[in-house]
Structures are given as C-alpha cells and as structure tokens.
Amino acid sequence: MLTSSPSRRAVLAGAAAVAAVAGAPVLAGRARAAGASGYRWRNVVIGGTGFITGVLFHPRVRGLAYARTDIGGAYRWDGRRESWVPLLDHIGWDDWNLLGVEAMAVDPARPDRLYLACGTYAQTWADNGAVLRSDDRGATWRRTDLTVRLGANEDGRGTGERLLVDPRDSDTLWLGTRHDGLLKSTDRGAGWAPAGGFPATPSATGQGVTFLVAAGRTVYAGWGDGGDANLFRTSDGVTWEAVPGQPSGTAARVPIRAAYDRHARELYVTYADAPGPNGQSDGSVHKLRTAGDEWTEVTPAKPDAGSADTFGYGGLAVDARRPGTVVVSTNNRWAAVDTLYRSTDGGRSWRSLKETAVLDVSETPYLKWGEDEPKFGWWIQALALDPYDSHHLVYGTGATLYGTRDLRHWAPRVRGLEETSVTQLVSPPTGRAHLISGARDIGVMYHERLTSSPARGMATNPVSGSATGLAQAARRPAYVVRAGWGENGNGAASHDGGRTWRPFASQPGIAEDAPGPIAVNADGSVLLWSFAHWDGTTYPAHRSADDGATWSEVPSFPKGAVPVADPADPALFYAYDTATGTLFASTDGGRSFAARASGLPAGDSQFKVVAAPGRTGDLWLSAKGNGLHRSTDGGRSFTAVESCRASYTLGFGRAAAGAAYPAIYQVGSTGAITAVYRSDDEARTWVRINDDDHQWGWTGETVTGDPRVYGRVYLATNGRGIQYGEPA
C-alpha cells in the first residue's frame, strides 16, 4: 500500500498573495507522433502508479471524461482507443509547478471547453498557479497566470473540484483557493479578481474552498478552514450565505465533496474530520433537500473510535439517470480497507460494493503488492459515475483508477495514464530486460517489454516502497542491488539481472530509517551503501564484501554522498561531496576514501557524478547551472565542458555507428532552453532530441541510454513516469 513519500509530500505553510490578474499567451499542447526533433516519445508502461485526485464525466457528451492527478497533469479519455491522452506534456522545465492539477471544469453547454487550475504547491518557494483554458478539449491552451498559489499535491488534494463554470452564464467562472478565498472571472478565465461578498475568512494554513458545485442555478461552496459554517451558497452570483441547518461536529468538520441529484433536488455532501487523503478518522454523509433546506444524515457506516476501524468519507457520485441512486467512498480506512457504498433509495439503505467485487489486475500486476490478491483500494476520493451508463463507475486510489460496467467486475482503467515519480534507471547491457527502474512509492520494476506493465509486478522479497538506490555490477550484469523502503529490510540483491530478489541477510541499523543510494563495484564483490534521511540528516556509509551478510562503517566516506563505482576497475569507488565541492576516491574497494579534486561547484545536493561505461576514471559531473565538468584521471582534475551552459543529469548509451565513444544523453542547456540532448562526439556538440510538445515539467532526476540500441534514451520524470525516445 502507498503512503505519501517525503519528496512528494505537501508541507503546509503560510499565506499566498492576494488577487489574480490576467495574461494569456498561447500554449501548444497537441501531441505528435514524432516531434520536430525527429524523435518519437512514448511512456514505458507501468500503469497509473500515482494518486488520481479527480475524474469528471461531461454531462452532455457520451464517453467524454477527464482525469486530474496531484503531480502528473491532466488527461482526456479516448473511447475509441480506450486509453487516456495526456494534455499537459508541453509544460516545460521552468513551469514544472503547473503539472499538478488542483481542479478542472467543463462547460455543460459547450462541450469543447475545458478549464484547468494548475499549481502543485502553495509554499512560499513555489511559483504562483495558473488557469489553462481550451476550446478544443485540451488539444491547445491559453494560459492566465494567477497571483496566488494552488496546492495540487498538498493535503486536501482529493477534495472536490474547486473550479466551476457558473450555471447561469458560461462566461463566468469561479475558482476556490486554499489561502486567498474565492476568485471570480467574467471573461471565461482570462482575468480573475476576488469574489465580493464571500463571507468566509481564509486561514494561512487552512484548506479554504474545498469544492464548488452547481445545484440548478445555485452555486455551493465547501469551506475547510473551520468557523461557524462550512457550506455556503449563492443564487445570484453576488450574495453569499451560509446554508441553514448544516451539520456540525467532528464528523462534519471538513466538507470533502458534493453532488446534486437534479431529479430529487437533493445535494449530497461527504464529510471528514480532516481534509485527507491521510489523517482522517471520522466522517459522515448528509443530504440537503434544496427546496426547503431540510438536512438528513445518510451515513452508511460509522467509524468505530474505540477500534482500529476509523475512517472518513471522500468520493461521491450521483446517478444522472436514476433518482436517489448515489455512491460514496470511505477514505483512510486501513484496518478494514476502504470501500464504496451504493444506495438506490436516497441513502436510506446502503450496500458495500467491496465484498462482491472481483478485481482483475492482470494488466497491471504490481497492484497485488506482493500478495495473492489486490486490495480494493485506499485514498479513495476521486469517484465518478457515467451520466449515460448507471453501471459504469470509476474510482481512483493512490496508484490506479478502477472501473466497472456491472458493479461487480473491476479492472484498472489507466491505459495511457502514467504518473510515476521516477528516481532510478538502469539499462542492462545483456539479458531479457532492457530496463530496470526505481520509483517513489512503487519501488523497483523489471521491464521485459517497454509496452506493457511488468509481468512480474513490482520487485518483491521484500516488497519495496520508494526506491532510493539501484545499481548493477558493470562486469557482472546478472548482479543487481537495490535500496529503499521495504517490508522486510531496506536492501536486496538479485543474481538474475533483476528478475528475482532476496533481502540482504543483514543491514546497518541506520538503514531502517534512512536508506540511501547504493553502489556495487565492477565485479559485484563489494557493496557501498550511503544513508540520508529525507529531512536532510546524513550518516556514515557502510561497506559489505559478502553480498550484504555483514557491514562495516566507512568513516572517510563523505556523509550523504552518492557512491559511484568505477565500471572497469573493481578496486575503485568515487563520491562527490556536494557540500564542499570535493571529489573523493577509494582505491581499496571502498575501505577508505581520500580527497582528490577540490574547488568544484558546491552547495547543492543534486549535483551528480556519472562514470562513463567501460572506462576507468572517466567521470562526468553535472552541476546544474554551474555546467558540465569532466575528469579523465579518476577525479584528480576536472575540466569544464564548454558546450554546456547547464547540466542537471547525464547518462550514456550505445555509440553511434563508427563512433568510438558512447552516446551521451543529458537534461541540460546549451543555450537558453533546458531540454533533453544527445551528443555523439564526447560532448563537443549536442542535438536537442525532445521538442516543445514533449517536455514533462521537471526532468532532472536521471537519464540513461540503452547500451544495446543506439539512439534509445530513457528519461525519468517527476509525475509522468518513464519516457523513452527513439529516432523516428
């Protein structure tokens, strides 16, 4: 089961700026089979792997649906191909914060119009959010920058849609923010200003508006910052009031989602004691008869405060075809596992759908998490019911989107939707797999085929969560090691190239709380494991010369550094001390380290050293804005590579025909644009191999080429999975 990894976890902080102003540059967003670079880009298929925070069916167009994610953009459903089409891959390096989608809205009267409120973090270090608007279902976009921050990857990201087209006027839009109240646009999202008359006062650390929903011509707004009321409405778009008689108490502290049954004229609202997706232990479901402001509690099951079975309520959907038919989800129910409850009589009685569910995860086997059967779900806050098919129901989890056509048989509906946050890539020189990957939340995957989810699922024995290290012995490629958060130890080894794994017989004590990157020397005889906690605390590295049976501390290794093995000489290891800008080397198999070159770029833990394959002492240092540097003498001296203005990550692949040196791939800049580049001549010249339609936000984690296929490159993204490119 997934939890929020530190690198993706929102850290709630202070207030954002006020008001919102317009600006509307045109953004291309149309996907092409091959970009202007001459490369064709596709996802390495895993399937989902991230938190799907919202699904929205268009109320007037059969088969038209959209999905939003916390860090991986938005998607449109292609019914003909039965797959999701990514809509925000054009988001570039500088705008990475916009890949988190806080909310989405459609215009019921004009099906081609789509609106997205984008902004991943509301922290002071993050950029402001933006509203993207499209007249062609997300093929192209116009953008309005806001002067407030949004929080698509913060607590409360699974609440309802905070963006709404006004039911009385298609040119008017409403946007609920976390820390800056309610905003309004009267020109289809081109310009925004605070909505006058909205009575709630924002909190610097609160949730603000949790949803906006239309009930006929009335707009309702959920409010998550406490106070005397948490549900407001306007019937004229000017005057707002607290809804009379609304529920109160711990179980109704935060309104999570709302849905309107237009036949019965009833508004359903799910509540919890916290915004979620974590931290909820109580909740309830209520409905409001809008004609007379009559409230009725219709909670399917009460959390048991005296036991481990505690939970809130999250997802909510009403049947557009059948009055009184409604579905809700529990959330954060770890003891008894979350479920969906369905009622056909307006909430008077309910049936849990989990007990009769038949889950088929054959298309994405990792969803078994090393067990015999998959779980029904967790973090269920996205829930949607097809307005044209009463039995077509979908719900999102922390890793996938399940769907059914008969309320009994369920399967993932995530073709084309890849949200993995990837940290490790290894492309073996031999064997059945062309790629082994490590990611946050889902651990290590062994890809025998790039076009289907790994048949073996995630690496088991032990089941692994977020991966922190992955390494292959250069001269013994059958030997692979990994590190990360596991159920039975945080490190493991494979003797068959990554197909099967077994945990290390022992691990250093610090590995339990702070597993970090791991390296293996060229012949697989020595392991070197570094340790760092996600809060920045570093610890001494440890060495093993017996396949992880015993470990010894290496005091001279720079704490927190990434160990790098020389790919040709088993006695050599390297480590770059990013705090001081010093390259350290070991000539005795990692027993001791001594400083070599110093005075190099310092101060950033993301600086990376990579060793060129098949060569001794050929090191490349990616130092972000400080450029690219190379050493050919084992780190005794480095020379700046003049062709690069900036280098964020670098890797190698098969050499071009007639070339003596491997192809080099990097995410960096040779001028003004940060992009993906390839060099076939030892970094003297570069060619950009991605294009403006294929940028995927921030891509600075890791990149590697395929040692067996010239031109093929694997690129890690933070929310759009593993992209792989090949010459078209």
XYZ file of C-alpha atoms in Angstrom:
728
model
C 0.000 0.000 0.000
C 1.150 3.512 -0.750
C 1.842 6.400 1.524
C 2.983 9.854 0.607
C 6.743 9.841 0.094
C 8.707 12.760 1.548
C 9.656 14.177 -1.838
C 6.014 14.368 -2.901
C 4.505 15.272 0.436
C 2.987 18.717 0.761
C 4.339 20.802 3.636
C 1.655 23.268 4.640
C 2.908 26.780 5.081
C 1.899 30.410 5.111
C -0.423 32.603 3.133
C -0.102 33.313 -0.552
C -0.593 36.600 -2.335
C -3.948 38.261 -2.920
C -5.966 38.865 -6.145
C -5.438 37.391 -9.595
C -4.517 39.058 -12.834
C -4.746 38.088 -16.479
C -2.180 37.258 -19.082
C -2.870 34.921 -21.949
C -0.053 33.543 -24.045
C -0.905 30.728 -26.420
C 0.400 27.311 -25.395
C 0.762 24.480 -27.858
C -0.454 21.198 -26.488
C -1.150 18.995 -29.478
C 0.663 15.660 -29.379
C 2.515 14.489 -32.462
C 3.766 11.018 -33.333
C 7.236 12.437 -33.771
C 8.385 15.857 -32.634
C 10.398 18.391 -34.583
C 13.463 16.774 -33.040
C 12.972 13.669 -35.158
C 12.378 11.570 -32.025
C 9.297 9.581 -31.130
C 8.458 9.668 -27.419
C 6.338 7.170 -25.508
C 5.794 6.053 -21.938
C 7.417 2.921 -20.611
C 4.218 1.226 -19.481
C 3.667 0.590 -15.786
C 0.070 1.768 -15.477
C -1.172 4.539 -13.204
C 1.136 4.440 -10.157
C 0.057 7.795 -8.752
C -2.777 9.486 -6.880
C -5.666 10.217 -9.234
C -7.396 13.081 -7.456
C -10.402 13.671 -9.689
C -12.415 12.230 -12.580
C -15.022 14.275 -14.410
C -17.523 12.984 -16.976
C -19.001 15.588 -19.285
C -22.739 15.739 -18.513
C -23.841 16.178 -22.147
C -21.372 14.150 -24.242
C -21.291 10.383 -24.052
C -17.799 8.999 -23.421
C -16.099 12.344 -22.786
C -14.201 12.297 -19.480
C -11.177 13.905 -17.870
C -8.859 12.924 -15.023
C -6.556 15.038 -12.877
C -3.540 13.984 -10.834
C -1.588 15.543 -7.996
C 1.770 15.877 -9.811
C 1.276 14.373 -13.272
C -1.028 16.668 -15.217
C -4.464 16.003 -16.669
C -5.818 13.507 -19.197
C -8.747 13.123 -21.597
C -10.358 9.739 -22.201
C -10.175 8.435 -25.774
C -13.057 5.986 -26.025
C -12.077 4.712 -29.453
C -8.644 3.612 -28.256
C -9.762 3.019 -24.672
C -6.851 4.987 -23.292
C -6.076 8.306 -21.654
C -4.470 11.130 -23.628
C -2.060 13.339 -21.650
C -2.901 17.026 -22.000
C -0.015 18.809 -20.307
C 3.164 17.183 -21.615
C 4.035 20.528 -23.201
C 4.612 22.053 -19.748
C 8.293 22.992 -19.717
C 11.125 22.961 -17.211
C 10.523 26.444 -15.811
C 6.793 25.778 -15.363
C 7.091 22.383 -13.651
C 4.822 23.581 -10.825
C 1.877 23.619 -13.250
C 1.899 19.829 -13.732
C -0.093 19.486 -10.517
C -3.778 19.997 -11.324
C -5.765 21.416 -8.422
C -9.128 21.393 -10.201
C -10.848 21.075 -13.565
C -14.134 22.261 -15.034
C -16.181 21.673 -18.174
C -18.884 23.818 -19.727
C -22.102 21.773 -19.904
C -23.400 23.877 -22.805
C -20.182 23.965 -24.820
C -18.528 20.529 -24.741
C -15.246 21.590 -26.335
C -14.390 23.959 -23.496
C -12.128 22.709 -20.732
C -10.552 24.595 -17.831
C -7.717 23.538 -15.507
C -6.484 25.230 -12.332
C -2.803 24.292 -12.096
C -0.266 24.656 -9.308
C 1.392 21.869 -7.352
C 2.431 23.655 -4.157
C 1.186 26.613 -2.138
C 4.502 27.029 -0.334
C 6.427 30.284 -0.386
C 9.168 28.726 -2.533
C 6.703 27.680 -5.250
C 5.561 29.762 -8.199
C 2.030 31.062 -8.458
C -0.679 28.982 -10.065
C -2.326 29.437 -13.438
C -5.627 28.729 -15.149
C -5.411 26.965 -18.505
C -8.377 27.185 -20.834
C -9.033 25.246 -24.006
C -11.636 25.416 -26.767
C -10.685 22.049 -28.249
C -10.828 19.619 -25.322
C -7.225 20.183 -24.292
C -5.502 19.962 -27.682
C -4.338 23.593 -27.355
C -4.387 26.017 -24.456
C -4.418 29.632 -23.434
C -2.976 30.490 -20.046
C -3.732 33.040 -17.351
C -1.149 33.415 -14.607
C -2.536 33.982 -11.127
C -1.060 35.954 -8.261
C -1.967 33.207 -5.793
C -0.567 29.740 -5.250
C -2.507 26.498 -5.601
C -1.770 23.153 -3.944
C -2.489 20.122 -6.126
C -0.024 17.999 -4.109
C -0.931 19.333 -0.679
C -3.275 17.919 1.942
C -6.828 18.196 0.648
C -5.872 17.425 -2.941
C -8.552 14.766 -3.179
C -11.436 17.078 -2.328
C -13.923 18.190 -4.959
C -13.437 20.471 -7.940
C -12.517 23.980 -6.844
C -13.199 25.318 -10.347
C -16.704 25.766 -11.786
C -18.432 27.261 -14.817
C -21.355 29.305 -13.496
C -24.664 27.561 -14.305
C -26.270 30.881 -15.311
C -23.501 32.226 -17.576
C -20.822 30.281 -19.470
C -18.510 33.303 -19.480
C -18.393 33.354 -15.671
C -16.104 31.041 -13.734
C -15.446 30.546 -10.031
C -12.148 29.413 -8.517
C -11.768 28.402 -4.898
C -8.289 28.817 -3.437
C -6.645 27.457 -0.320
C -5.421 30.671 1.271
C -6.929 33.514 -0.757
C -10.660 32.954 -0.677
C -12.939 32.782 -3.691
C -11.985 34.229 -7.094
C -14.283 35.087 -9.976
C -13.809 35.570 -13.707
C -16.374 37.138 -16.033
C -14.398 36.664 -19.265
C -14.009 32.883 -19.480
C -10.986 32.707 -17.232
C -8.854 35.386 -18.881
C -8.988 37.690 -15.858
C -9.614 36.988 -12.186
C -10.494 39.053 -9.132
C -11.646 38.325 -5.571
C -15.350 37.464 -5.438
C -17.144 40.135 -3.475
C -19.471 39.113 -0.686
C -17.982 35.702 0.048
C -18.266 35.563 3.853
C -15.545 33.100 4.914
C -12.134 34.303 6.102
C -9.100 32.361 4.814
C -6.539 30.837 7.145
C -2.820 30.930 6.430
C -2.550 27.171 6.963
C -6.044 26.005 6.073
C -7.839 24.450 3.150
C -10.001 27.335 2.022
C -12.620 26.374 -0.563
C -12.766 22.571 -0.823
C -15.286 22.344 -3.676
C -17.662 24.285 -5.905
C -20.774 22.611 -7.287
C -23.904 23.756 -9.098
C -27.358 22.713 -7.918
C -29.648 24.028 -10.579
C -28.809 27.738 -10.832
C -27.370 27.881 -7.325
C -23.641 27.543 -6.605
C -22.496 25.838 -3.386
C -19.010 26.180 -1.902
C -17.458 23.902 0.701
C -15.185 25.552 3.244
C -12.387 23.716 5.047
C -10.985 26.370 7.395
C -13.430 25.987 10.266
C -15.647 28.647 11.721
C -19.380 28.724 12.320
C -20.195 27.359 8.853
C -18.505 25.228 6.230
C -21.042 25.315 3.395
C -22.079 28.487 1.572
C -24.218 29.274 -1.459
C -25.238 31.972 -3.888
C -28.311 32.043 -6.092
C -27.492 35.277 -7.900
C -23.701 35.175 -8.190
C -23.383 38.205 -5.932
C -24.763 37.462 -2.486
C -23.449 34.528 -0.480
C -24.938 32.982 2.645
C -24.233 30.101 4.990
C -26.576 27.204 4.295
C -29.047 26.970 7.221
C -29.108 23.912 9.476
C -25.893 22.407 8.127
C -24.324 19.537 10.080
C -21.666 20.240 12.674
C -19.314 18.322 14.923
C -16.103 16.409 14.358
C -17.586 14.035 11.790
C -18.628 17.008 9.627
C -15.657 19.287 10.181
C -14.410 19.368 6.559
C -16.776 19.055 3.577
C -14.933 16.846 1.083
C -17.181 16.549 -1.969
C -20.720 17.359 -3.076
C -23.016 16.114 -5.856
C -26.506 17.188 -6.887
C -29.372 14.828 -7.718
C -31.371 17.072 -10.060
C -34.325 14.690 -10.190
C -34.812 14.594 -6.413
C -33.450 18.145 -5.972
C -31.124 16.961 -3.239
C -27.499 17.869 -2.620
C -25.304 15.149 -1.101
C -22.164 16.082 0.856
C -19.398 13.848 2.219
C -17.516 14.996 5.323
C -14.446 14.064 7.315
C -12.588 15.361 10.335
C -9.543 16.231 8.188
C -9.022 17.068 4.507
C -7.153 13.845 3.678
C -6.038 11.798 1.978
C -4.136 10.930 5.184
C -5.174 11.706 8.730
C -8.924 11.096 8.611
C -10.514 9.105 11.423
C -14.143 10.237 11.415
C -16.689 11.254 8.823
C -20.296 11.352 7.706
C -22.623 11.746 4.720
C -25.552 14.166 4.621
C -28.071 15.309 2.058
C -29.872 18.630 1.712
C -33.330 18.968 0.178
C -32.601 22.270 -1.502
C -36.205 23.438 -1.802
C -36.739 23.631 1.949
C -33.245 23.454 3.440
C -34.054 20.139 5.074
C -30.973 18.152 6.114
C -30.857 14.374 6.597
C -27.893 12.326 7.721
C -27.441 9.285 5.483
C -24.073 7.976 6.674
C -23.675 4.321 5.545
C -21.412 3.217 8.415
C -19.965 4.973 11.422
C -16.240 4.811 12.210
C -15.538 2.983 15.444
C -13.471 5.348 17.564
C -12.754 2.572 20.031
C -11.087 0.317 17.466
C -8.634 0.491 14.598
C -11.518 0.790 12.135
C -11.526 4.554 11.738
C -12.039 6.473 8.503
C -13.589 9.486 6.838
C -15.785 9.824 3.777
C -14.465 11.062 0.467
C -15.710 10.247 -3.024
C -19.279 10.974 -4.063
C -21.302 10.479 -7.254
C -24.997 10.589 -8.093
C -26.725 8.774 -10.931
C -27.913 11.221 -13.596
C -30.448 8.674 -14.849
C -31.864 7.199 -11.647
C -33.190 9.477 -8.882
C -31.997 8.545 -5.404
C -29.052 6.464 -6.611
C -25.803 7.628 -5.022
C -22.340 6.172 -4.369
C -19.883 7.295 -1.675
C -16.440 6.091 -0.641
C -14.714 5.698 2.674
C -11.197 7.076 2.916
C -8.148 6.353 5.063
C -9.694 3.078 6.268
C -6.597 0.964 6.716
C -7.859 -1.685 9.140
C -10.910 -2.919 7.230
C -9.835 -1.491 3.831
C -11.781 1.225 2.068
C -14.982 0.507 0.200
C -17.710 2.063 -1.896
C -21.257 2.206 -0.591
C -24.164 2.407 -3.046
C -27.737 3.401 -2.305
C -30.750 3.310 -4.621
C -33.213 4.858 -2.173
C -31.719 8.215 -1.379
C -29.415 6.956 1.354
C -31.962 5.132 3.485
C -30.094 1.872 2.897
C -26.656 1.067 1.529
C -24.733 -1.846 0.069
C -20.957 -2.161 0.187
C -19.501 -3.000 -3.221
C -16.201 -4.329 -1.886
C -17.481 -7.693 -0.665
C -18.787 -8.762 -4.078
C -16.003 -7.163 -6.098
C -13.900 -9.265 -8.461
C -10.662 -7.413 -9.186
C -8.703 -8.215 -12.342
C -5.260 -6.591 -12.266
C -3.682 -8.759 -14.953
C -2.917 -5.643 -16.988
C -1.058 -4.027 -14.078
C 0.187 -6.891 -11.859
C 2.095 -4.631 -9.466
C -1.253 -3.811 -7.817
C -1.032 -7.080 -5.871
C 1.843 -5.553 -3.849
C 3.440 -8.959 -3.426
C 0.266 -10.610 -2.134
C -2.051 -13.171 -3.675
C -4.900 -10.739 -4.277
C -5.096 -6.975 -4.801
C -6.725 -4.649 -2.290
C -9.974 -2.906 -3.204
C -8.373 0.470 -2.660
C -7.124 3.244 -0.427
C -7.122 7.027 -0.710
C -10.486 6.768 -2.494
C -11.559 10.360 -3.022
C -11.994 10.505 -6.798
C -15.280 8.820 -7.711
C -17.354 9.313 -10.861
C -20.466 7.786 -12.411
C -21.041 7.877 -16.155
C -24.149 10.007 -16.818
C -25.033 7.712 -19.737
C -24.481 4.358 -18.021
C -25.654 3.705 -14.464
C -23.320 0.737 -14.099
C -20.196 2.471 -15.402
C -18.461 3.584 -12.223
C -14.805 4.544 -11.696
C -12.825 5.385 -8.595
C -9.270 6.497 -8.025
C -6.754 5.213 -5.495
C -3.215 6.126 -4.545
C -1.971 4.128 -7.537
C -4.675 3.490 -10.114
C -8.181 4.080 -11.421
C -10.560 1.133 -11.160
C -13.641 0.858 -13.362
C -16.653 -1.416 -13.712
C -19.544 -1.897 -16.110
C -21.621 -4.160 -13.892
C -20.794 -3.068 -10.310
C -19.097 -6.396 -9.666
C -16.148 -6.891 -12.020
C -13.451 -4.251 -11.699
C -10.215 -3.640 -13.560
C -7.734 -0.770 -13.828
C -8.669 1.876 -16.409
C -5.288 3.507 -16.757
C -4.012 2.826 -20.259
C -2.005 5.887 -21.246
C -2.058 7.304 -17.729
C 1.407 7.140 -16.181
C 2.093 9.212 -13.072
C 5.179 7.569 -11.596
C 7.770 9.750 -9.902
C 10.962 8.013 -11.064
C 14.320 8.099 -9.275
C 16.460 5.269 -10.695
C 17.127 3.879 -14.182
C 19.425 1.024 -15.246
C 19.542 -0.313 -18.802
C 21.381 -3.667 -18.707
C 23.898 -4.497 -21.449
C 22.603 -8.084 -21.661
C 19.638 -10.148 -20.528
C 15.907 -10.257 -21.062
C 15.154 -6.768 -19.771
C 16.157 -3.540 -21.457
C 15.242 -1.511 -18.379
C 15.120 -1.773 -14.598
C 13.616 1.207 -12.824
C 13.157 2.510 -9.319
C 10.439 4.947 -8.313
C 8.887 6.664 -5.372
C 6.050 4.713 -3.741
C 6.146 1.633 -6.008
C 9.768 0.524 -5.690
C 11.625 -1.396 -8.413
C 10.258 -2.692 -11.732
C 11.804 -5.152 -14.212
C 10.733 -4.290 -17.768
C 10.988 -7.216 -20.147
C 8.764 -5.228 -22.502
C 8.504 -1.456 -22.619
C 4.940 -1.518 -23.924
C 3.276 -3.447 -21.114
C 3.289 -3.346 -17.342
C 5.976 -5.672 -15.916
C 4.554 -9.181 -15.820
C 6.264 -9.878 -12.506
C 4.831 -6.728 -10.966
C 6.913 -4.796 -8.502
C 10.083 -6.306 -7.047
C 9.182 -8.471 -4.066
C 11.017 -10.302 -1.292
C 10.816 -7.874 0.331
C 8.014 -5.714 -1.062
C 9.597 -2.346 -1.679
C 8.177 1.136 -1.418
C 10.075 4.213 -2.547
C 13.385 3.285 -4.171
C 16.488 5.163 -3.035
C 19.170 3.228 -4.899
C 19.620 0.819 -7.807
C 22.942 -0.427 -9.211
C 24.278 -3.154 -11.492
C 27.772 -4.678 -11.492
C 29.293 -3.437 -14.751
C 31.301 -6.592 -15.450
C 28.745 -8.955 -13.911
C 25.361 -7.646 -15.101
C 23.416 -10.537 -13.575
C 24.136 -8.971 -10.170
C 21.891 -6.035 -9.261
C 21.267 -4.402 -5.889
C 18.596 -2.033 -4.691
C 17.784 0.072 -1.664
C 14.569 1.660 -0.498
C 11.718 1.318 1.938
C 10.851 -2.367 2.284
C 8.703 -4.569 4.494
C 11.496 -6.983 5.478
C 14.602 -4.857 5.216
C 15.536 -1.912 3.089
C 18.063 -3.560 0.791
C 18.074 -6.562 -1.541
C 20.144 -8.264 -4.235
C 19.331 -10.051 -7.475
C 21.522 -12.689 -9.101
C 19.480 -12.978 -12.296
C 19.603 -9.441 -13.625
C 16.707 -8.070 -11.594
C 14.058 -10.744 -12.218
C 14.021 -12.064 -8.650
C 15.326 -10.631 -5.404
C 16.263 -11.639 -1.897
C 16.834 -9.297 1.029
C 20.297 -8.754 2.425
C 20.981 -11.109 5.307
C 21.574 -8.065 7.481
C 21.562 -4.313 7.186
C 23.185 -1.457 9.099
C 20.922 -0.164 11.828
C 20.544 3.247 10.221
C 19.187 1.624 7.060
C 15.867 1.099 8.807
C 15.190 4.853 8.989
C 17.332 6.374 6.258
C 18.055 4.054 3.319
C 20.011 5.961 0.714
C 21.809 5.299 -2.571
C 23.772 2.091 -3.047
C 26.602 1.092 -5.398
C 28.215 -2.193 -6.421
C 31.732 -2.440 -7.804
C 32.556 -3.710 -11.287
C 32.747 -7.416 -10.439
C 29.967 -7.449 -7.836
C 32.223 -8.273 -4.887
C 31.720 -5.070 -2.850
C 28.649 -3.045 -1.895
C 28.774 0.532 -0.690
C 25.624 1.940 0.926
C 25.131 5.593 1.821
C 22.469 6.845 4.237
C 20.460 10.040 4.377
C 17.140 10.858 5.984
C 14.557 12.738 3.951
C 14.865 15.669 6.368
C 18.498 16.150 5.284
C 20.278 14.339 8.122
C 23.234 12.281 6.854
C 25.034 9.267 8.319
C 28.246 7.272 7.725
C 28.278 4.958 4.721
C 28.712 1.197 5.167
C 30.517 -1.445 3.137
C 29.845 -5.139 2.572
C 32.130 -7.663 0.881
C 29.855 -10.679 1.395
C 26.656 -9.873 -0.509
C 25.097 -7.974 2.386
C 25.695 -10.562 5.103
C 27.827 -8.192 7.195
C 28.522 -4.468 7.051
C 31.270 -2.174 8.299
C 31.306 1.593 8.632
C 33.457 3.682 6.256
C 34.393 6.776 8.307
C 36.295 8.504 5.497
C 33.358 8.414 3.069
C 31.700 11.875 2.859
C 28.386 11.561 4.697
C 25.326 11.599 2.490
C 27.271 11.423 -0.779
C 26.209 9.147 -3.626
C 28.681 6.246 -4.089
C 29.798 5.684 -7.676
C 31.588 2.523 -8.784
C 34.240 2.576 -11.462
C 32.823 0.439 -14.289
C 36.167 -1.183 -15.181
C 38.301 -1.420 -12.029
C 36.707 -3.288 -9.063
C 39.011 -1.545 -6.604
C 37.790 1.959 -7.441
C 34.862 3.898 -5.993
C 34.106 7.618 -6.133
C 31.981 10.019 -4.105
C 31.266 13.703 -4.615
C 30.935 15.856 -1.520
C 28.411 18.408 -2.726
C 28.794 20.484 0.445
C 32.458 21.268 -0.222
C 32.807 20.631 -3.958
C 35.355 17.850 -3.464
C 35.719 14.570 -5.330
C 36.730 11.639 -3.107
C 38.104 8.319 -4.369
C 38.830 4.895 -2.954
C 41.479 2.608 -4.420
C 40.971 -0.244 -1.940
C 37.480 -1.402 -2.758
C 35.681 1.193 -0.648
C 37.521 0.617 2.641
C 38.866 4.167 2.713
C 38.419 7.395 0.762
C 40.747 10.316 0.130
C 40.116 13.734 -1.384
C 41.213 14.390 -4.943
C 39.957 17.407 -6.904
C 38.547 20.277 -4.849
C 37.212 23.741 -5.534
C 34.458 22.325 -7.729
C 30.843 23.578 -7.664
C 29.344 23.126 -4.200
C 26.232 23.765 -2.190
C 23.606 21.638 -3.936
C 22.890 18.022 -3.021
C 21.527 17.358 -6.517
C 24.905 17.671 -8.239
C 25.665 14.276 -9.811
C 28.770 12.308 -10.831
C 28.425 9.618 -13.502
C 31.133 7.222 -14.711
C 31.410 6.532 -18.437
C 30.862 2.806 -19.178
C 33.814 0.535 -19.947
C 36.430 3.079 -18.911
C 38.487 3.677 -15.785
C 38.470 7.112 -14.226
C 36.264 8.781 -16.873
C 33.910 10.873 -14.738
C 31.310 13.483 -15.628
C 29.912 15.996 -13.122
C 26.511 17.570 -13.727
C 26.478 20.731 -11.628
C 23.164 22.240 -12.679
C 23.643 25.944 -13.505
C 27.379 25.552 -12.944
C 27.611 23.479 -16.087
C 29.129 20.129 -17.014
C 32.636 19.077 -15.970
C 34.758 16.078 -16.968
C 37.667 14.174 -15.458
C 39.710 11.570 -17.319
C 42.129 10.887 -14.460
C 39.843 9.427 -11.827
C 38.790 12.746 -10.332
C 42.223 14.249 -9.750
C 41.300 17.131 -12.038
C 38.194 18.337 -13.875
C 37.720 20.473 -16.965
C 34.582 22.463 -17.723
C 32.743 21.313 -20.857
C 32.339 24.490 -22.871
C 29.384 23.234 -24.908
C 27.073 23.191 -21.864
C 25.655 26.151 -20.014
C 23.812 23.902 -17.543
C 23.648 20.170 -16.832
C 21.152 18.545 -14.464
C 21.588 14.850 -15.140
C 23.586 12.756 -17.598
C 23.831 9.186 -18.853
C 25.270 7.005 -21.611
C 24.019 4.688 -24.340
C 25.204 2.700 -27.324
C 27.651 4.586 -29.517
C 26.663 5.844 -32.949
C 27.839 3.838 -35.935
C 31.538 4.480 -36.418
C 31.900 6.331 -33.092
C 34.416 5.164 -30.512
C 32.709 6.795 -27.519
C 29.239 6.051 -26.102
C 26.368 8.368 -26.931
C 25.830 10.880 -24.115
C 22.370 11.971 -23.057
C 21.659 14.835 -20.724
C 18.981 17.119 -19.402
C 20.597 20.495 -19.555
C 21.101 23.574 -21.638
C 23.438 24.568 -24.410
C 21.801 27.988 -24.614
C 18.570 29.396 -23.281
C 16.432 26.241 -23.319
C 16.556 23.430 -20.772
C 15.838 20.263 -22.734
C 16.939 16.694 -23.480
C 20.085 16.449 -25.591
C 22.279 13.798 -27.185
C 25.935 14.025 -28.140
C 27.729 11.514 -30.349
C 31.149 13.185 -30.114
C 32.112 13.287 -26.419
C 30.087 16.464 -25.681
C 31.704 18.648 -28.338
C 28.295 19.163 -29.988
C 24.730 18.422 -28.959
C 21.377 17.907 -30.644
C 18.098 18.504 -28.870
C 16.009 15.325 -29.028
C 12.776 16.360 -27.343
C 10.500 19.147 -28.585
C 8.080 21.716 -27.238
C 5.195 19.239 -27.114
C 7.232 16.746 -25.066
C 8.769 18.414 -22.012
C 7.069 16.863 -18.920
C 7.978 19.626 -16.455
C 10.945 18.838 -14.233
C 13.138 16.031 -15.593
C 16.348 16.484 -13.631
C 16.426 13.201 -11.689
C 18.096 10.691 -14.015
C 18.528 9.767 -17.668
C 20.232 6.837 -19.395
C 20.671 5.482 -22.876
C 20.230 1.891 -23.956
C 23.623 0.126 -24.317
C 22.162 -2.191 -26.963
C 20.106 0.212 -29.104
C 21.694 3.355 -30.488
C 19.530 6.447 -30.063
C 17.178 4.986 -27.487
C 17.039 7.003 -24.274
C 15.131 6.536 -21.024
C 14.133 9.649 -19.105
C 12.842 9.829 -15.543
C 10.096 12.359 -14.826
C 8.504 13.552 -11.622
C 4.909 12.621 -12.345
C 4.801 11.461 -15.969
C 6.544 8.149 -15.469
C 9.415 6.918 -17.616
C 9.568 8.442 -21.065
C 11.579 6.689 -23.727
C 12.596 8.214 -27.014
C 13.855 6.728 -30.244
C 14.739 8.276 -33.591
C 11.507 8.400 -35.576
